CSV table of C-alpha atoms and ligand atoms in Angstrom, one decimal:
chain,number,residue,atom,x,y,z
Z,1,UNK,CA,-15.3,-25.0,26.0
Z,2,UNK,CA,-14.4,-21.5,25.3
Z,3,UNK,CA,-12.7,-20.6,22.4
Z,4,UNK,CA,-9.1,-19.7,24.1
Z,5,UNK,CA,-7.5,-18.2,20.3
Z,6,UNK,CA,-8.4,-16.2,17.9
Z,7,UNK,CA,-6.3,-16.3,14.6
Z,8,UNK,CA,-6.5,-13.5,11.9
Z,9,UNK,CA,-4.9,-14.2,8.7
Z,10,UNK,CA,-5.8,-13.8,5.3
Z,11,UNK,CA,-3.3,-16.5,4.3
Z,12,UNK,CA,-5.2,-19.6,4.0
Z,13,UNK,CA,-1.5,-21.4,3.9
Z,14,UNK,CA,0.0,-19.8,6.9
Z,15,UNK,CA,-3.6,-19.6,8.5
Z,16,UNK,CA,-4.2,-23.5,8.8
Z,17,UNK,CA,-0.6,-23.6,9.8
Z,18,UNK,CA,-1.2,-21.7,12.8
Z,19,UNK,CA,-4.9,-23.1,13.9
Z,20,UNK,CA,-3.0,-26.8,13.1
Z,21,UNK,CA,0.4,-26.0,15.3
Z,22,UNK,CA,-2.2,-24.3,18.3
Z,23,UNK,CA,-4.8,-27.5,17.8
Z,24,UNK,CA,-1.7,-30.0,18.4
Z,25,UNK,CA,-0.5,-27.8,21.2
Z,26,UNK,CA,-3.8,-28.4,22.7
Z,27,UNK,CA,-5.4,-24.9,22.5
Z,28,UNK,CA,-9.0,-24.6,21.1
Z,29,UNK,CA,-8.5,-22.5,18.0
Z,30,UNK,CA,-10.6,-20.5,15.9
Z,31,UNK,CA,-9.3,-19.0,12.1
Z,32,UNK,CA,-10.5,-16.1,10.8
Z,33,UNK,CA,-9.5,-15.0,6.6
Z,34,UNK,CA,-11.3,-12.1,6.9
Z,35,UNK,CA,-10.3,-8.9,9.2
Z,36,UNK,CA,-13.7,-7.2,8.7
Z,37,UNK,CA,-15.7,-9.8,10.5
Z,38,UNK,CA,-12.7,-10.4,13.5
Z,39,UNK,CA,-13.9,-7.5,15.6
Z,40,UNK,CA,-17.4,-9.4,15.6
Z,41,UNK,CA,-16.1,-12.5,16.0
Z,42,UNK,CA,-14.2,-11.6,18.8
Z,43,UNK,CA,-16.5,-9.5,20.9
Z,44,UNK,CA,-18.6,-12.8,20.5
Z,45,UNK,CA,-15.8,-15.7,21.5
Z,46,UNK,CA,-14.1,-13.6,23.9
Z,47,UNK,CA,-10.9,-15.4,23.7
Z,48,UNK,CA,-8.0,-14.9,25.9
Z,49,UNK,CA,-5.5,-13.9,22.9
Z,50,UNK,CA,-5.7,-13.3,19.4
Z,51,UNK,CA,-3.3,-13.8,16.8
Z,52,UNK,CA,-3.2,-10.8,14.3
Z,53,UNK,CA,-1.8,-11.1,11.0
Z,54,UNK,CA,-0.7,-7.4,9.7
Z,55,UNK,CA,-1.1,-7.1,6.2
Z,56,UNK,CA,-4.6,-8.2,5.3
Z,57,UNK,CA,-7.2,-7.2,3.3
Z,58,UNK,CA,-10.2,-5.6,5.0
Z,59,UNK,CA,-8.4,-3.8,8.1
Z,60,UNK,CA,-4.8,-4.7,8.6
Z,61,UNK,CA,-3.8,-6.0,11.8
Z,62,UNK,CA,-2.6,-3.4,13.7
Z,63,UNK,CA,-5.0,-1.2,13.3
Z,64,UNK,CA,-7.1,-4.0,14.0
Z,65,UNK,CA,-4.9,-4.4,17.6
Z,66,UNK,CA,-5.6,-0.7,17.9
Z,67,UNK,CA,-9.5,-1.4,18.2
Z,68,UNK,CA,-9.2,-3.6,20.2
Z,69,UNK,CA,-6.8,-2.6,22.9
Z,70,UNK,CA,-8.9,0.9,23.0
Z,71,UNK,CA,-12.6,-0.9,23.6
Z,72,UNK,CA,-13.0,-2.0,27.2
Z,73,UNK,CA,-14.8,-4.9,26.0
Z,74,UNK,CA,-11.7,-6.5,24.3
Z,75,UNK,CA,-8.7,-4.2,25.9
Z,76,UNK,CA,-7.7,-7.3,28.0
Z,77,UNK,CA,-7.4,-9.8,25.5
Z,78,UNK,CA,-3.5,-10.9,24.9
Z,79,UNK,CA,-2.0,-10.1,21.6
Z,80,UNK,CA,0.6,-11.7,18.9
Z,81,UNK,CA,1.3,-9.2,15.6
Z,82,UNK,CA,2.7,-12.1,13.2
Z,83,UNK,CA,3.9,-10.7,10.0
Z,84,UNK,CA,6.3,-10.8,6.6
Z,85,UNK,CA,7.0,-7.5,7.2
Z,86,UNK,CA,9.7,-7.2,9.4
Z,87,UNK,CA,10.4,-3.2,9.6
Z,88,UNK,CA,11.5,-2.2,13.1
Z,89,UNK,CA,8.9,1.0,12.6
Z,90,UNK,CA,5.9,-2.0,12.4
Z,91,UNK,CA,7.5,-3.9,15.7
Z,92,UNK,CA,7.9,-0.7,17.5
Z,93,UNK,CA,4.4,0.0,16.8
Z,94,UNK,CA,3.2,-3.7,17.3
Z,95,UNK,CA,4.6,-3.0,21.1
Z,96,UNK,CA,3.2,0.5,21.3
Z,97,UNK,CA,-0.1,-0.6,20.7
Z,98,UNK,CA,0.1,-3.5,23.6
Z,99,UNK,CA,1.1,-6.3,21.7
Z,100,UNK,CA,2.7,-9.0,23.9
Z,101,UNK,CA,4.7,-10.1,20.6
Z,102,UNK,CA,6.0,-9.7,17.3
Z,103,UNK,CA,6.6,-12.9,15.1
Z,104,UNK,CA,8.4,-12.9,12.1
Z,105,UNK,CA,7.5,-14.8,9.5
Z,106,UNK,CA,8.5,-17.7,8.4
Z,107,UNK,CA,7.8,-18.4,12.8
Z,108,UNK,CA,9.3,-21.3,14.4
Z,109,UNK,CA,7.3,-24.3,14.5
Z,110,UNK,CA,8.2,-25.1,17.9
Z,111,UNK,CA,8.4,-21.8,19.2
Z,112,UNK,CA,5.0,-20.3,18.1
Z,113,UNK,CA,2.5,-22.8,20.5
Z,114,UNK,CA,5.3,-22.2,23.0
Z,115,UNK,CA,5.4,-18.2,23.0
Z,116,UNK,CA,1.4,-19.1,23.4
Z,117,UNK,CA,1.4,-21.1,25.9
Z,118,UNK,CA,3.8,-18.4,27.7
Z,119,UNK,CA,1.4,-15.4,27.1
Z,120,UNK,CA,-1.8,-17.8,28.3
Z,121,UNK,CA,-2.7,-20.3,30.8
Z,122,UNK,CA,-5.2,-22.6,29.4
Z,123,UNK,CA,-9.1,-23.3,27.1
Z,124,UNK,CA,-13.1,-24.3,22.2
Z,125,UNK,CA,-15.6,-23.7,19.6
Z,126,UNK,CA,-16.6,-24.4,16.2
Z,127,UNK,CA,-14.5,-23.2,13.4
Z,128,UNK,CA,-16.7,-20.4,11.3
Z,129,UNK,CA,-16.4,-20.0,7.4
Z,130,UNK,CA,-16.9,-16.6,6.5
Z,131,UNK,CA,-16.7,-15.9,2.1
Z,132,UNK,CA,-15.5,-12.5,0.7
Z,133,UNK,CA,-18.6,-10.7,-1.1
Z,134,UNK,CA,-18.0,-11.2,-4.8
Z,135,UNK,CA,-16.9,-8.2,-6.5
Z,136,UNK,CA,-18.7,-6.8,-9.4
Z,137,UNK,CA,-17.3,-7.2,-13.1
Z,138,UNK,CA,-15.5,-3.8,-14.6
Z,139,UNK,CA,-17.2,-1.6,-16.7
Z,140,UNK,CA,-16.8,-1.2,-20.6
Z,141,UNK,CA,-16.1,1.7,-21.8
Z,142,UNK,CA,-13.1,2.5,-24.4
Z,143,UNK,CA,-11.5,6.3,-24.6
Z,144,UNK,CA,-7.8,7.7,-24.4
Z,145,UNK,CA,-6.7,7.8,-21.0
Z,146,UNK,CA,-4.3,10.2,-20.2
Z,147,UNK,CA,-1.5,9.9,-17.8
Z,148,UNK,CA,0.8,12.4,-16.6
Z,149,UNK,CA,3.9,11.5,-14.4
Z,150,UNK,CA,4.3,15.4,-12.3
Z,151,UNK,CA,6.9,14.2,-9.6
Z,152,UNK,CA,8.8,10.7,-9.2
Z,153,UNK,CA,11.7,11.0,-7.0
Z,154,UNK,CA,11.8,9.4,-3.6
Z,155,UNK,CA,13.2,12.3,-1.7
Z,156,UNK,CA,12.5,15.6,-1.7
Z,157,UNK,CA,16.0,17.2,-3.9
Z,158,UNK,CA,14.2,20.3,-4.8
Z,159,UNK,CA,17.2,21.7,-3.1
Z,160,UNK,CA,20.1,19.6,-4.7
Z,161,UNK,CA,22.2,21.5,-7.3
Z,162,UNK,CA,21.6,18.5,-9.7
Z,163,UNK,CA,20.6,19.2,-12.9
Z,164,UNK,CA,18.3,16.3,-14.6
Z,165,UNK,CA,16.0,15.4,-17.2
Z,166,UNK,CA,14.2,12.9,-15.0
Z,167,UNK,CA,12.8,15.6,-12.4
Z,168,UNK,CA,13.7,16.8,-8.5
Z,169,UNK,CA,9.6,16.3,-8.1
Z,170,UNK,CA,8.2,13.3,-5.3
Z,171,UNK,CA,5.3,11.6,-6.2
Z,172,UNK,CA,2.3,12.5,-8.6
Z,173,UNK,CA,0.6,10.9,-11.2
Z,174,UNK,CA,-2.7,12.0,-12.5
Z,175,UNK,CA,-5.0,9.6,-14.6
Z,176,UNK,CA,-7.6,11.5,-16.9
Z,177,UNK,CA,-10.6,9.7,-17.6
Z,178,UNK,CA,-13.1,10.8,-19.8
Z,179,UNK,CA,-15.3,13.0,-17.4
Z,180,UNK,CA,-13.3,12.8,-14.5
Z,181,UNK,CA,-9.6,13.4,-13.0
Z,182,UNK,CA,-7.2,10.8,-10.9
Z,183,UNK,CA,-4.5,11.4,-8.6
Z,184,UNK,CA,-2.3,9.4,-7.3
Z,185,UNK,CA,0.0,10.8,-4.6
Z,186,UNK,CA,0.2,14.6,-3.5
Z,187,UNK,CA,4.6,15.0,-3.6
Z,188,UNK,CA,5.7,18.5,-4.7
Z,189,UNK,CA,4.7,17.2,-8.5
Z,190,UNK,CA,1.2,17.6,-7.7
Z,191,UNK,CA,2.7,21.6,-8.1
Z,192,UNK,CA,3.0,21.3,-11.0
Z,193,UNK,CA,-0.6,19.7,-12.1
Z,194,UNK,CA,-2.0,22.1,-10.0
Z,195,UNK,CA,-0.4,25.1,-11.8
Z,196,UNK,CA,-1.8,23.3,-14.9
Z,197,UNK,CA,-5.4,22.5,-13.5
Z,198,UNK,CA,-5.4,26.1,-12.8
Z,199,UNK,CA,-4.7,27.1,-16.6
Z,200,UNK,CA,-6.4,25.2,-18.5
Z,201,UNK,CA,-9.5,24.8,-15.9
Z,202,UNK,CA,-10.9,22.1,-17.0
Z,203,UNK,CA,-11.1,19.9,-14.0
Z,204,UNK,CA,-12.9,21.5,-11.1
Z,205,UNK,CA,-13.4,18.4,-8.8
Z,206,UNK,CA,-10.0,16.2,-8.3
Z,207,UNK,CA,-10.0,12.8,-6.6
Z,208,UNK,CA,-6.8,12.3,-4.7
Z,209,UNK,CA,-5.8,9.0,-3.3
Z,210,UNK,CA,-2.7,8.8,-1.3
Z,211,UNK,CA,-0.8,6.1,-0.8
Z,212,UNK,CA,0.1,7.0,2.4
Z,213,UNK,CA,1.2,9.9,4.7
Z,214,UNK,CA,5.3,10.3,4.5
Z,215,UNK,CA,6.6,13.4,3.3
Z,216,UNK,CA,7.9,12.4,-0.7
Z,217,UNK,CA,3.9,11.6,-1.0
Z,218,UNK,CA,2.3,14.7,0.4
Z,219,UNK,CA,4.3,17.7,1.0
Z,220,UNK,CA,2.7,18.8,-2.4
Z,221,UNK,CA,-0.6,19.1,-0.7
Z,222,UNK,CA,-0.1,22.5,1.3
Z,223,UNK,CA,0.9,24.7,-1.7
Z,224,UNK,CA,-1.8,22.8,-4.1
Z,225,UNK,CA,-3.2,26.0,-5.8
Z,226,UNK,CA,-6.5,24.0,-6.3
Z,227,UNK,CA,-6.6,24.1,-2.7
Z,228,UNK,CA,-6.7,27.8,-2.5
Z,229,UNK,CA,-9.6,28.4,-4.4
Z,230,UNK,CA,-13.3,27.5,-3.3
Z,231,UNK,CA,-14.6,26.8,-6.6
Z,232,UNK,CA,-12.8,23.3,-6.4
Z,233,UNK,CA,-13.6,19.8,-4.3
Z,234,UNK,CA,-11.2,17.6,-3.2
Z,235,UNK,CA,-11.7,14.1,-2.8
Z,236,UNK,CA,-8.9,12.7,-1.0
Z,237,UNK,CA,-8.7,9.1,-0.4
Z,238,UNK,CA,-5.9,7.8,1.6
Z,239,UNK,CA,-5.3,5.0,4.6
Z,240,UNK,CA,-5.2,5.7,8.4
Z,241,UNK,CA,-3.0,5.3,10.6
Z,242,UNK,CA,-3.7,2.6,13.5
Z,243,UNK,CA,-3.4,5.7,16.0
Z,244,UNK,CA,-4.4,8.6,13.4
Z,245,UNK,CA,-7.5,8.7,11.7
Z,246,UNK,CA,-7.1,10.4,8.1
Z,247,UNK,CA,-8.6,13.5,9.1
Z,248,UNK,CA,-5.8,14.1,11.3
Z,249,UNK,CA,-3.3,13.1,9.2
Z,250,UNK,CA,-4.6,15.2,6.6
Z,251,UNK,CA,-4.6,18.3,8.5
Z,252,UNK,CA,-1.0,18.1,9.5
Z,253,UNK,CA,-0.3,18.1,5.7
Z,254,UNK,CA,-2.5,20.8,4.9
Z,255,UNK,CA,-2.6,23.1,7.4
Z,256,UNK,CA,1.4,24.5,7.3
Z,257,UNK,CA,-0.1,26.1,4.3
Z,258,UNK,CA,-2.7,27.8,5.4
Z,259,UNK,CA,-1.9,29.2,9.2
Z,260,UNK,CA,-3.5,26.1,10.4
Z,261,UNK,CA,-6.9,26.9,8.8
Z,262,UNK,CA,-8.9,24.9,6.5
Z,263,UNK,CA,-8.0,25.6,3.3
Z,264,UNK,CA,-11.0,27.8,1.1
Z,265,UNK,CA,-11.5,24.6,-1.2
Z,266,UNK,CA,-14.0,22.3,-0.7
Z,267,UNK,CA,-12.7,18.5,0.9
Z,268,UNK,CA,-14.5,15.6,1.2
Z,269,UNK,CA,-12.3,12.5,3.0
Z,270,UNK,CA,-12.3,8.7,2.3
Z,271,UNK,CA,-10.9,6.9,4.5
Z,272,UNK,CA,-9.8,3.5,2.7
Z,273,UNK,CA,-9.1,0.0,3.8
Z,274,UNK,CA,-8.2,-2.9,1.8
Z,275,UNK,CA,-11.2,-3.2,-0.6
Z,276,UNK,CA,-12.9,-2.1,-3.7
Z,277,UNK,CA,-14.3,1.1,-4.1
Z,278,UNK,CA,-17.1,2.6,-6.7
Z,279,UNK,CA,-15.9,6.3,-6.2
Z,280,UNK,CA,-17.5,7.4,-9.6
Z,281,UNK,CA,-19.7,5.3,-12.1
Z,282,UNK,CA,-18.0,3.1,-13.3
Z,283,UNK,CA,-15.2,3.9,-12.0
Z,284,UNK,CA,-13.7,1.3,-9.1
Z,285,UNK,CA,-10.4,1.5,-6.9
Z,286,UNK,CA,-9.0,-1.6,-5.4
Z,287,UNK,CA,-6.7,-0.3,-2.6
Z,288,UNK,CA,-4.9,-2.4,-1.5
Z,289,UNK,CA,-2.0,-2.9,1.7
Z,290,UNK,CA,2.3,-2.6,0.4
Z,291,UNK,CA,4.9,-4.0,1.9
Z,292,UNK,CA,6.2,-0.8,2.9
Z,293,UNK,CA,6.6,0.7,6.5
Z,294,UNK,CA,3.7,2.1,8.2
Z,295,UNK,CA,0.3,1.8,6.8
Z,296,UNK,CA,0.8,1.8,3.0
Z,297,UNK,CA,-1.9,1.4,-0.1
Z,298,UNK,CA,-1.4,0.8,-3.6
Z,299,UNK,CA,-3.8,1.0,-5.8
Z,300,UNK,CA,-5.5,-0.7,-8.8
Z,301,UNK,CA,-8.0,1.5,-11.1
Z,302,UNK,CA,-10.8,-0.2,-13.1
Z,303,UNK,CA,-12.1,2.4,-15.7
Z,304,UNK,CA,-13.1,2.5,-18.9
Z,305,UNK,CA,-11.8,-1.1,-19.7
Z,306,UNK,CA,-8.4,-0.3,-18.5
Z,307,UNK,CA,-6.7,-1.5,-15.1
Z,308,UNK,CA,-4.1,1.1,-14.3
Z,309,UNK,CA,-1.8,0.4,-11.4
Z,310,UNK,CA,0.5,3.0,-9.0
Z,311,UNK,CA,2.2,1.3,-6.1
Z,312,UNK,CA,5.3,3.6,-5.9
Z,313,UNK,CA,6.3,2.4,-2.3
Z,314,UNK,CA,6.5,-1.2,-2.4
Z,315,UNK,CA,9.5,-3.8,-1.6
Z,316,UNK,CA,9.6,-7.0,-3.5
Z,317,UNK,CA,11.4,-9.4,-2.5
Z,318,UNK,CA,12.3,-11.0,-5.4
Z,319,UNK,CA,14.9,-14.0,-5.3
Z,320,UNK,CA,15.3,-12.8,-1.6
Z,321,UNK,CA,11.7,-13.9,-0.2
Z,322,UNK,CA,12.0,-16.4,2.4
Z,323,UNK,CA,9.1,-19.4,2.4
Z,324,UNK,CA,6.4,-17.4,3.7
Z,325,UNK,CA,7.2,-14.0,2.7
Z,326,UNK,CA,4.7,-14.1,0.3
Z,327,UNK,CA,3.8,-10.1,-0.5
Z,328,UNK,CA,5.4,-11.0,-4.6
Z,329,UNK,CA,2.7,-13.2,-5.0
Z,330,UNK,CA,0.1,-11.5,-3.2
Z,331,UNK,CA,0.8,-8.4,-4.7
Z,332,UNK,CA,1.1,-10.3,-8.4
Z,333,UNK,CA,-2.4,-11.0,-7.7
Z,334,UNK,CA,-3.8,-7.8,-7.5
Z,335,UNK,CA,-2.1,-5.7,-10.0
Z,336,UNK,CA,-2.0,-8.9,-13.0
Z,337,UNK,CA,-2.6,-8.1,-16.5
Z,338,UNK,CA,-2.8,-4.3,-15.7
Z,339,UNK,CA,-2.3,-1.8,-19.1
Z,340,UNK,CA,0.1,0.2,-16.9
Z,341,UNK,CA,1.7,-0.4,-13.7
Z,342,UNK,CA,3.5,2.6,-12.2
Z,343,UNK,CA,5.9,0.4,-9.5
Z,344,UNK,CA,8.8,1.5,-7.1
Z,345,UNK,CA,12.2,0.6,-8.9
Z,346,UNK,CA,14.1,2.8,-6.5
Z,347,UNK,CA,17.2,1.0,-6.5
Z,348,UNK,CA,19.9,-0.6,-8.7
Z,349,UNK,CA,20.3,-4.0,-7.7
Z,350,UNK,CA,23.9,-3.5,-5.8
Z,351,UNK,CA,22.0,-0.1,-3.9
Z,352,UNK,CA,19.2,-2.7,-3.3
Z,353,UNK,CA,21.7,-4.8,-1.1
Z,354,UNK,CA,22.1,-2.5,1.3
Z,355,UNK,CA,19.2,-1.4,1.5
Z,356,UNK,CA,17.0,-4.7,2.1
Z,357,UNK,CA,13.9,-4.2,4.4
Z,358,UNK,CA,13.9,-0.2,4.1
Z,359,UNK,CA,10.3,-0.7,1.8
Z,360,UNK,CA,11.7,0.0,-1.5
Z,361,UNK,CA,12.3,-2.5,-4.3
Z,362,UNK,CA,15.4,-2.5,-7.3
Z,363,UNK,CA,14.1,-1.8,-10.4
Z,364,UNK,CA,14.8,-5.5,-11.8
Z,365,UNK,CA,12.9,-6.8,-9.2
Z,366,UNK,CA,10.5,-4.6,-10.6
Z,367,UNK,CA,10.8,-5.6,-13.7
Z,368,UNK,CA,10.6,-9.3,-13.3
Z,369,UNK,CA,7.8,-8.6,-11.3
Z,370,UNK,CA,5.8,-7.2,-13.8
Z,371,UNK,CA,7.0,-9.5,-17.3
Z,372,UNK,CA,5.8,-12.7,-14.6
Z,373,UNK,CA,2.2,-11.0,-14.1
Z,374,UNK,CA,1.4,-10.4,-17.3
Z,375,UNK,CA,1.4,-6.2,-17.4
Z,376,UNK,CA,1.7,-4.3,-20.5
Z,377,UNK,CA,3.8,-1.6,-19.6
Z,378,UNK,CA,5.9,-0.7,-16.8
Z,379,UNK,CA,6.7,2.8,-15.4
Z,380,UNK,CA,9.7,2.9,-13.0
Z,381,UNK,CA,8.8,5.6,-10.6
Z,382,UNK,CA,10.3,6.6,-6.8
Z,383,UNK,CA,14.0,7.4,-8.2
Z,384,UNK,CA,16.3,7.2,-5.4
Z,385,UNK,CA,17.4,10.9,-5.4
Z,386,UNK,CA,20.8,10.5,-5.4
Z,387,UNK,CA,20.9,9.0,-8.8
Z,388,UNK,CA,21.6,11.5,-11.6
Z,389,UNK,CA,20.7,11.3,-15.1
Z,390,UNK,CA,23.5,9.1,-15.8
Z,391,UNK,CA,22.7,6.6,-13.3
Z,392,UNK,CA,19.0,6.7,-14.3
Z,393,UNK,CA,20.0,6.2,-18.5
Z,394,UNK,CA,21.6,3.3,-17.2
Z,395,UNK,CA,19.1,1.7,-15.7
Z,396,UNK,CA,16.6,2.4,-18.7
Z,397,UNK,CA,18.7,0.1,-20.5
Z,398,UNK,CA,19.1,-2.4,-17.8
Z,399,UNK,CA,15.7,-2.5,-17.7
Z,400,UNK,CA,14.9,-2.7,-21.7
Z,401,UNK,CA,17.7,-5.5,-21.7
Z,402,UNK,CA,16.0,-7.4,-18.9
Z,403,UNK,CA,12.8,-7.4,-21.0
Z,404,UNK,CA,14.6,-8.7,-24.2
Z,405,UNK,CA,16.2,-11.5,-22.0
Z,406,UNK,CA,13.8,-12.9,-20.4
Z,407,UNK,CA,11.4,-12.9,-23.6
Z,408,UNK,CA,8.1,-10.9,-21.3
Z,409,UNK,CA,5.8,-9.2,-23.6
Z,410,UNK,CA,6.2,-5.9,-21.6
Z,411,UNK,CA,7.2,-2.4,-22.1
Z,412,UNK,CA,9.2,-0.9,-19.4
Z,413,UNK,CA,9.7,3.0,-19.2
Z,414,UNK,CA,11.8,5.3,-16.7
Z,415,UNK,CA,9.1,7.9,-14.9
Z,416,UNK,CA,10.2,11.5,-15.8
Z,417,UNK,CA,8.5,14.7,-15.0
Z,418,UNK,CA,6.5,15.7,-17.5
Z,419,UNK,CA,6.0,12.4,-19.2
Z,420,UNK,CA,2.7,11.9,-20.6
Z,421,UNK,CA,1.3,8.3,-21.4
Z,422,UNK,CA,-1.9,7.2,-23.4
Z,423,UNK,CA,-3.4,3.6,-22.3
R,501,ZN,ZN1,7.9,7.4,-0.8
């Protein structure tokens, strides 16, 4: 008997749950946790559908439907994108990429085998186990590290005739390690780290991880006066799109700044996945998939004894999650116990209302986010930039107040340009 399904899903919970409703419904079923062994496993079972999971560790699932419906060997294999994340951008996609359906999670019981059974006719196989390689402890090493928020607003207002003490800037943050320099994000802040870089000198090789490719996160990129100078490397880390590979994503960013040739700088590109990274010595990124549309990362850096965290685009769900919406807890997995946790807090909680399912999270879901999993300190970041000063005092103190109430050992912080942090 041929295996007819595939299943890949990280989820152990929702994973059994599928191979269990498929098994009653008669299908023979095989579960995979891992997405970096499916496109083995399914070259070798050849089933007649797979059910794709999209945010995963390891390759997420549409860019895992992507492989597949572009290699001849596996084009012709039926598809089901099942997923928490219910943007219309990730449907859209789902479809674009020759999926047959989208599922929402929580799926109907009844209707999942069903919407099966539509898409195939009829078909087994052993069950394989497949373990995660074990990740290697962090390294000890204790220093001031330096953090510098350059740009925190979540749309470009550069132009906006508001005058505020928190910034117009999108998205930078640069972490500086003893002998090397972090950045997280490329929005127009990155400017003004540039302009310092420049000054001072000091850094001549700048690792660059973006989160991922919309405009608040790397419009900075084309005007980076690092760029424009060949005694500098860039190492930019940042996700692909299922349809885009990073070099290509990276070019459109860069190249409107310099007549669509390569900038003089020298670049080297990583593309990243969800998984643990050794970009320096001692020096590991976690990257990691956020519930954000399109392919998003956050990120988790373990140096020097310190777990620093930046996931600026990320919606929690907070007291809104459904049963198996469980990106809170996933997410609370990854970034626990970190000294600083840079986390999107665009909203107030009545904004956040009407706003649900647009990727971004209210700053006391934020909050209670962060006092639950054990961080240290909180930094607020991705401003909605409507919000003026006024708006954003007030949520300071919303957010200090929450801390008090609930009793969580954590200190919470607005991101402004300019501010400069020591973990
Ligand atoms: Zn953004």
């Amino acid at each position: 008997m041929a295996t007819q399904v595939i299943i890949v899903d990280d989820d152990p919970i929702v994973g059994s749950l599928s191979l269990e409703l498929l098994k009653d419904a008669g299908f023979t079923v095989l579960l995979i946790s891992d997405s970096l062994k499916a496109i083995d496993a399914i070259k070798k079972e050849k089933p007649s559908l797979v059910v794709l999971d999209i945010l995963m560790p390891g390759i997420d699932g549409l860019t895992l439907l992507h492989k597949l419906k572009s290699d001849p060997e596996t084009e012709k294999i039926h598809a089901i994108v099942v997923s928490g994340k219910s943007f219309e951008a990730e449907k859209i996609r789902a479809r674009q990429f020759g999926a047959e359906e989208f599922i929402e999670k929580p799926y109907d019981i009844d209707a999942f085998p069903q919407k099966v059974a539509a898409i195939l006719k009829t078909e087994g196989h052993e069950p394989v186990k497949i373990a995660r390689p074990p990740s290697a402890p962090p390294p000890v090493v204790r220093a001031d590290v330096k953090l510098t928020v350059w740009g925190c607003r979540s749309t470009s207002s550069a132009m906006s005739p508001m005058v505020t003490r928190y910034g117009k800037h999108t998205s930078c943050v640069s972490v500086e390690l003893s002998n090397s320099l972090i950045v997280f994000d490329a929005g127009s802040g990155i400017s003004l780290l540039g302009n310092e870089l420049m000054k001072t000198g000091k850094h001549k090789e700048l690792w660059i991880f973006l989160t991922h490719f919309h405009a608040d996160h790397v419009e900075g990129l084309a005007g980076l006066p690092c760029a424009r100078d060949a005694a500098y490397t860039l190492n930019i880390g940042g996700p692909r799109e299922p349809d885009k590979p990073l070099e290509q994503l990276l070019a459109a960013a860069l190249e409107p700044g310099f007549g669509g040739d390569a900038p003089p700088c020298k670049i080297e590109l990583y593309e990243l996945m969800e998984q643990t990274y050794e970009i320096l010595p001692g020096v590991r990124l976690a990257a990691f998939y956020a519930n954000h549309p399109g392919t998003t990362l956050g990120f988790s850096l373990l140096a020097e004894d310190r777990k620093i965290s930046y996931v600026p685009d990320s919606e929690l769900y907070g007291p809104f999650a459904t049963a198996l919406q469980d990106y809170d807890e996933k997410l609370g997995g990854l970034v626990r116990d970190s000294d600083i946790l840079f986390h999107d807090g665009r909203y107030t909680d009545e904004d956040y209302k009407t706003n649900r399912n647009a990727g971004h999270s209210s700053f006391l879901a934020a909050v209670d986010f962060a006092g639950r999993n054990n961080v240290k300190q909180l930094v607020l970041v991705h401003h909605d930039d409507r919000y003026a000063d006024d708006t954003l005092d007030k949520i300071a103190k919303a957010a200090e107040a929450r801390v008090a109430e609930k009793g969580y050992a954590l200190k919470v912080v607005l991101g402004r340009e300019g501010l400069r942090l020591t973990v």
